[in-house]
């Protein structure tokens, strides 16, 4: 790789604090990182990406398998030969004048048989510093690797950040990832989406486990029992927020407490007890900044006051940071592009100019989250009682429903739809199907992925119950019907009670829906009509959605498991006759 990229220097990261200080000082001198107010935000820095490099670029992300069918119809595909050839052209001499950093990292605790090791080469200090927070990295990983010998080969170069020379390439058959031409999060922190989801999902199918885009949270109940749930929502649809929620006053008085195990990725295995256990391969969070404040997500606010990397947020005159939906707007500041900005600034069309990019982010250690679980370092993870799927849908999907069986649950997961957000390039607000929130992250044919989910269910003695939620239902005027955030615990409480068969539900064509009386709504002031709308099933709208699901599934042809058709036919029958 060095021969191809021609760096001036090669530096092996040891993961020490001294190294961190050294690299940061260097990045301050070039402007790659900007030091923030060290008395108000100790250990915090700001980074600004290139203006055309602010989210994952899914259209430039490829699964490079020998056979196109193995990538499937939902992935971009390129042959390995062509992918290596195109990337090599771009990479030739790309690190001249730069340092190549070598980052040994472990997804999952170092030395665990369930962990995966990677080595990332990169020419970005921003990447090194993010990896230091997100993953276990440095000499300890290298020591272990030397006795084990197997790792994912990860190569990243910013090159010149030109979108026309940007490629995010995955070679599952070679256990290799090459990323060129970007400096943004999910494109370049190769342990995260590239390894822990795309490569890991490929390995998980072969090895009989699941690599999922899910948060993991523990709910401590009034009697002291802790039950764990895993939840898959598409990007920027609420995983980080749910994972560290603070119970609303009424539920806190009852004795509820939340334990955060993970906010983005879950690796799940069947253990000897016949249950599904989930572990978080990461140790940091790369969270969405806009909308985060001390009311919506107080635990995140407490976590990001120190040792945090901020990306594409507003820089205030006192060298602290701000974003849309944060607590107090500054009168004058510098926006995410580095230009003078104030909250009244308008563009040529008269629309407000955003100070922070809508996909601006913070990178912070999970250990700083007040609700962090002591199970984060347990290689076995935690036993999962419920799996929750969800999306961002203004209409149709009710606040919550329980599926009838594992098979029905897999079908519901496979048909998740969500409105596009700023986390990916595309038309904001447009509805797209995003099975299990894994559409951009499944490293192989999604039809085979559904089959793998069905097989996993058959292997478990006590499979988790599967639910669907929607925090984002709106009325005709575009107002959210449900207050969301901490209040979501009221729904999770119902979900866990359902798992134990302790609470009632209405059987509807789509699943078991909460009765108003079975949700604890004390202290919430929601009009009856809103609750009714939140729990309603509109049969004709569901039949329309079903037609859209059938169209979506057509692309998989004969490879789609029969069970998906069975479930669609059964739903249609229930909607028409039940
Ligand atoms: P990724 O990191 O991209 O995978 O996103 P995520 O799924 O972790 O989403 P996150 O929790 O960061 O939330 C994304 C946006 O949705 C933020 O602006 C939140 O403030 C907002 N949000 C989260 N939960 C809720 C909710 O319950 N209701 C409403 N209305 N908004 C929410
Ligand atoms: C997501 O988009 O789902 C993220 C952010 O968690 S990124 O790491 O950029 O993929
Ligand atoms: Mn994510």
PDB file of C-alpha atoms in Angstrom, residues 238-357:
ATOM      1  CA  UNK A 238     -33.612   8.202  16.783  1.00  0.00           C
ATOM      2  CA  UNK A 239     -31.239   5.377  17.829  1.00  0.00           C
ATOM      3  CA  UNK A 240     -28.811   7.531  19.835  1.00  0.00           C
ATOM      4  CA  UNK A 241     -31.708   9.326  21.514  1.00  0.00           C
ATOM      5  CA  UNK A 242     -33.576   6.178  22.527  1.00  0.00           C
ATOM      6  CA  UNK A 243     -30.409   4.411  23.701  1.00  0.00           C
ATOM      7  CA  UNK A 244     -29.716   7.011  26.406  1.00  0.00           C
ATOM      8  CA  UNK A 245     -33.157   8.377  27.186  1.00  0.00           C
ATOM      9  CA  UNK A 246     -33.963   9.878  30.548  1.00  0.00           C
ATOM     10  CA  UNK A 247     -37.265   8.558  31.950  1.00  0.00           C
ATOM     11  CA  UNK A 248     -40.044  11.138  32.223  1.00  0.00           C
ATOM     12  CA  UNK A 249     -40.824  12.167  35.798  1.00  0.00           C
ATOM     13  CA  UNK A 250     -43.747   9.743  36.309  1.00  0.00           C
ATOM     14  CA  UNK A 251     -41.803   6.696  35.168  1.00  0.00           C
ATOM     15  CA  UNK A 252     -38.696   7.737  37.071  1.00  0.00           C
ATOM     16  CA  UNK A 253     -40.762   7.860  40.245  1.00  0.00           C
ATOM     17  CA  UNK A 254     -41.970   4.347  39.483  1.00  0.00           C
ATOM     18  CA  UNK A 255     -38.291   3.362  39.576  1.00  0.00           C
ATOM     19  CA  UNK A 256     -37.287   3.049  35.916  1.00  0.00           C
ATOM     20  CA  UNK A 257     -33.678   3.579  34.868  1.00  0.00           C
ATOM     21  CA  UNK A 258     -31.992   3.217  31.473  1.00  0.00           C
ATOM     22  CA  UNK A 259     -28.630   1.567  30.745  1.00  0.00           C
ATOM     23  CA  UNK A 260     -26.936   2.361  27.429  1.00  0.00           C
ATOM     24  CA  UNK A 261     -25.048  -0.504  25.777  1.00  0.00           C
ATOM     25  CA  UNK A 262     -24.881   0.816  22.215  1.00  0.00           C
ATOM     26  CA  UNK A 263     -26.357   3.516  19.976  1.00  0.00           C
ATOM     27  CA  UNK A 264     -25.695   2.349  16.410  1.00  0.00           C
ATOM     28  CA  UNK A 265     -24.444  -1.209  15.916  1.00  0.00           C
ATOM     29  CA  UNK A 266     -25.327  -4.575  17.484  1.00  0.00           C
ATOM     30  CA  UNK A 267     -23.616  -7.900  16.908  1.00  0.00           C
ATOM     31  CA  UNK A 268     -25.993 -10.639  18.005  1.00  0.00           C
ATOM     32  CA  UNK A 269     -25.413 -14.331  18.639  1.00  0.00           C
ATOM     33  CA  UNK A 270     -27.456 -17.230  19.912  1.00  0.00           C
ATOM     34  CA  UNK A 271     -26.051 -18.428  23.224  1.00  0.00           C
ATOM     35  CA  UNK A 272     -26.309 -21.786  25.012  1.00  0.00           C
ATOM     36  CA  UNK A 273     -29.516 -20.644  26.718  1.00  0.00           C
ATOM     37  CA  UNK A 274     -31.246 -20.479  23.318  1.00  0.00           C
ATOM     38  CA  UNK A 275     -31.625 -16.726  23.558  1.00  0.00           C
ATOM     39  CA  UNK A 276     -30.238 -13.958  21.378  1.00  0.00           C
ATOM     40  CA  UNK A 277     -27.392 -11.952  22.980  1.00  0.00           C
ATOM     41  CA  UNK A 278     -26.240  -8.577  21.672  1.00  0.00           C
ATOM     42  CA  UNK A 279     -22.892  -6.813  22.021  1.00  0.00           C
ATOM     43  CA  UNK A 280     -21.848  -3.383  20.827  1.00  0.00           C
ATOM     44  CA  UNK A 281     -18.603  -3.581  18.827  1.00  0.00           C
ATOM     45  CA  UNK A 282     -17.995   0.159  19.295  1.00  0.00           C
ATOM     46  CA  UNK A 283     -16.996   2.184  22.387  1.00  0.00           C
ATOM     47  CA  UNK A 284     -17.906   5.645  21.119  1.00  0.00           C
ATOM     48  CA  UNK A 285     -20.827   7.412  19.520  1.00  0.00           C
ATOM     49  CA  UNK A 286     -20.866   9.410  16.297  1.00  0.00           C
ATOM     50  CA  UNK A 287     -24.100  11.241  16.993  1.00  0.00           C
ATOM     51  CA  UNK A 288     -26.299  13.728  15.115  1.00  0.00           C
ATOM     52  CA  UNK A 289     -25.850  17.206  16.657  1.00  0.00           C
ATOM     53  CA  UNK A 290     -28.937  19.143  15.444  1.00  0.00           C
ATOM     54  CA  UNK A 291     -31.894  18.673  17.751  1.00  0.00           C
ATOM     55  CA  UNK A 292     -29.675  17.577  20.643  1.00  0.00           C
ATOM     56  CA  UNK A 293     -30.248  19.723  23.737  1.00  0.00           C
ATOM     57  CA  UNK A 294     -30.604  19.328  27.485  1.00  0.00           C
ATOM     58  CA  UNK A 295     -34.356  18.631  27.159  1.00  0.00           C
ATOM     59  CA  UNK A 296     -34.337  16.161  24.249  1.00  0.00           C
ATOM     60  CA  UNK A 297     -31.160  14.279  25.193  1.00  0.00           C
ATOM     61  CA  UNK A 298     -29.659  15.384  28.536  1.00  0.00           C
ATOM     62  CA  UNK A 299     -27.376  12.336  28.755  1.00  0.00           C
ATOM     63  CA  UNK A 300     -25.787  13.127  25.396  1.00  0.00           C
ATOM     64  CA  UNK A 301     -25.311  16.757  26.456  1.00  0.00           C
ATOM     65  CA  UNK A 302     -23.505  15.602  29.608  1.00  0.00           C
ATOM     66  CA  UNK A 303     -21.370  13.195  27.562  1.00  0.00           C
ATOM     67  CA  UNK A 304     -20.183  15.725  24.980  1.00  0.00           C
ATOM     68  CA  UNK A 305     -18.823  18.391  27.325  1.00  0.00           C
ATOM     69  CA  UNK A 306     -15.297  16.939  27.190  1.00  0.00           C
ATOM     70  CA  UNK A 307     -13.006  14.805  24.975  1.00  0.00           C
ATOM     71  CA  UNK A 308     -15.359  15.276  22.021  1.00  0.00           C
ATOM     72  CA  UNK A 309     -14.726  15.884  18.340  1.00  0.00           C
ATOM     73  CA  UNK A 310     -17.328  18.158  16.782  1.00  0.00           C
ATOM     74  CA  UNK A 311     -17.816  18.036  13.017  1.00  0.00           C
ATOM     75  CA  UNK A 312     -19.483  20.805  10.964  1.00  0.00           C
ATOM     76  CA  UNK A 313     -21.093  22.717  13.836  1.00  0.00           C
ATOM     77  CA  UNK A 314     -21.174  26.472  14.607  1.00  0.00           C
ATOM     78  CA  UNK A 315     -18.118  28.014  16.333  1.00  0.00           C
ATOM     79  CA  UNK A 316     -19.131  30.675  18.888  1.00  0.00           C
ATOM     80  CA  UNK A 317     -16.954  33.697  19.789  1.00  0.00           C
ATOM     81  CA  UNK A 318     -16.000  32.084  23.125  1.00  0.00           C
ATOM     82  CA  UNK A 319     -14.764  29.044  21.150  1.00  0.00           C
ATOM     83  CA  UNK A 320     -17.618  26.810  22.258  1.00  0.00           C
ATOM     84  CA  UNK A 321     -20.098  25.264  19.801  1.00  0.00           C
ATOM     85  CA  UNK A 322     -23.741  25.493  18.740  1.00  0.00           C
ATOM     86  CA  UNK A 323     -26.196  23.862  16.318  1.00  0.00           C
ATOM     87  CA  UNK A 324     -29.844  24.214  15.319  1.00  0.00           C
ATOM     88  CA  UNK A 325     -32.029  22.931  18.116  1.00  0.00           C
ATOM     89  CA  UNK A 326     -29.357  23.455  20.799  1.00  0.00           C
ATOM     90  CA  UNK A 327     -30.070  25.439  23.937  1.00  0.00           C
ATOM     91  CA  UNK A 328     -29.166  29.142  23.289  1.00  0.00           C
ATOM     92  CA  UNK A 329     -28.542  30.613  19.814  1.00  0.00           C
ATOM     93  CA  UNK A 330     -25.488  32.904  19.630  1.00  0.00           C
ATOM     94  CA  UNK A 331     -25.917  36.455  18.275  1.00  0.00           C
ATOM     95  CA  UNK A 332     -22.792  36.217  16.107  1.00  0.00           C
ATOM     96  CA  UNK A 333     -20.711  33.184  15.219  1.00  0.00           C
ATOM     97  CA  UNK A 334     -18.898  31.266  12.470  1.00  0.00           C
ATOM     98  CA  UNK A 335     -20.914  28.689  10.534  1.00  0.00           C
ATOM     99  CA  UNK A 336     -19.933  25.116   9.629  1.00  0.00           C
ATOM    100  CA  UNK A 337     -18.283  26.331   6.442  1.00  0.00           C
ATOM    101  CA  UNK A 338     -16.113  28.788   8.389  1.00  0.00           C
ATOM    102  CA  UNK A 339     -18.046  31.911   7.332  1.00  0.00           C
ATOM    103  CA  UNK A 340     -19.454  34.702   9.532  1.00  0.00           C
ATOM    104  CA  UNK A 341     -23.003  33.808  10.568  1.00  0.00           C
ATOM    105  CA  UNK A 342     -25.897  34.984  12.730  1.00  0.00           C
ATOM    106  CA  UNK A 343     -29.327  33.444  13.398  1.00  0.00           C
ATOM    107  CA  UNK A 344     -31.128  36.015  11.193  1.00  0.00           C
ATOM    108  CA  UNK A 345     -28.996  35.411   8.124  1.00  0.00           C
ATOM    109  CA  UNK A 346     -31.036  34.650   4.952  1.00  0.00           C
ATOM    110  CA  UNK A 347     -29.945  33.282   1.582  1.00  0.00           C
ATOM    111  CA  UNK A 348     -30.872  34.760  -1.860  1.00  0.00           C
ATOM    112  CA  UNK A 349     -34.268  32.997  -1.703  1.00  0.00           C
ATOM    113  CA  UNK A 350     -34.943  34.535   1.703  1.00  0.00           C
ATOM    114  CA  UNK A 351     -34.609  31.191   3.505  1.00  0.00           C
ATOM    115  CA  UNK A 352     -32.702  31.046   6.786  1.00  0.00           C
ATOM    116  CA  UNK A 353     -29.062  29.990   6.428  1.00  0.00           C
ATOM    117  CA  UNK A 354     -28.270  27.053   8.718  1.00  0.00           C
ATOM    118  CA  UNK A 355     -25.326  27.581  11.040  1.00  0.00           C
ATOM    119  CA  UNK A 356     -24.541  23.900  11.528  1.00  0.00           C
ATOM    120  CA  UNK A 357     -24.847  21.321   8.765  1.00  0.00           C
TER     121      UNK A 357
END
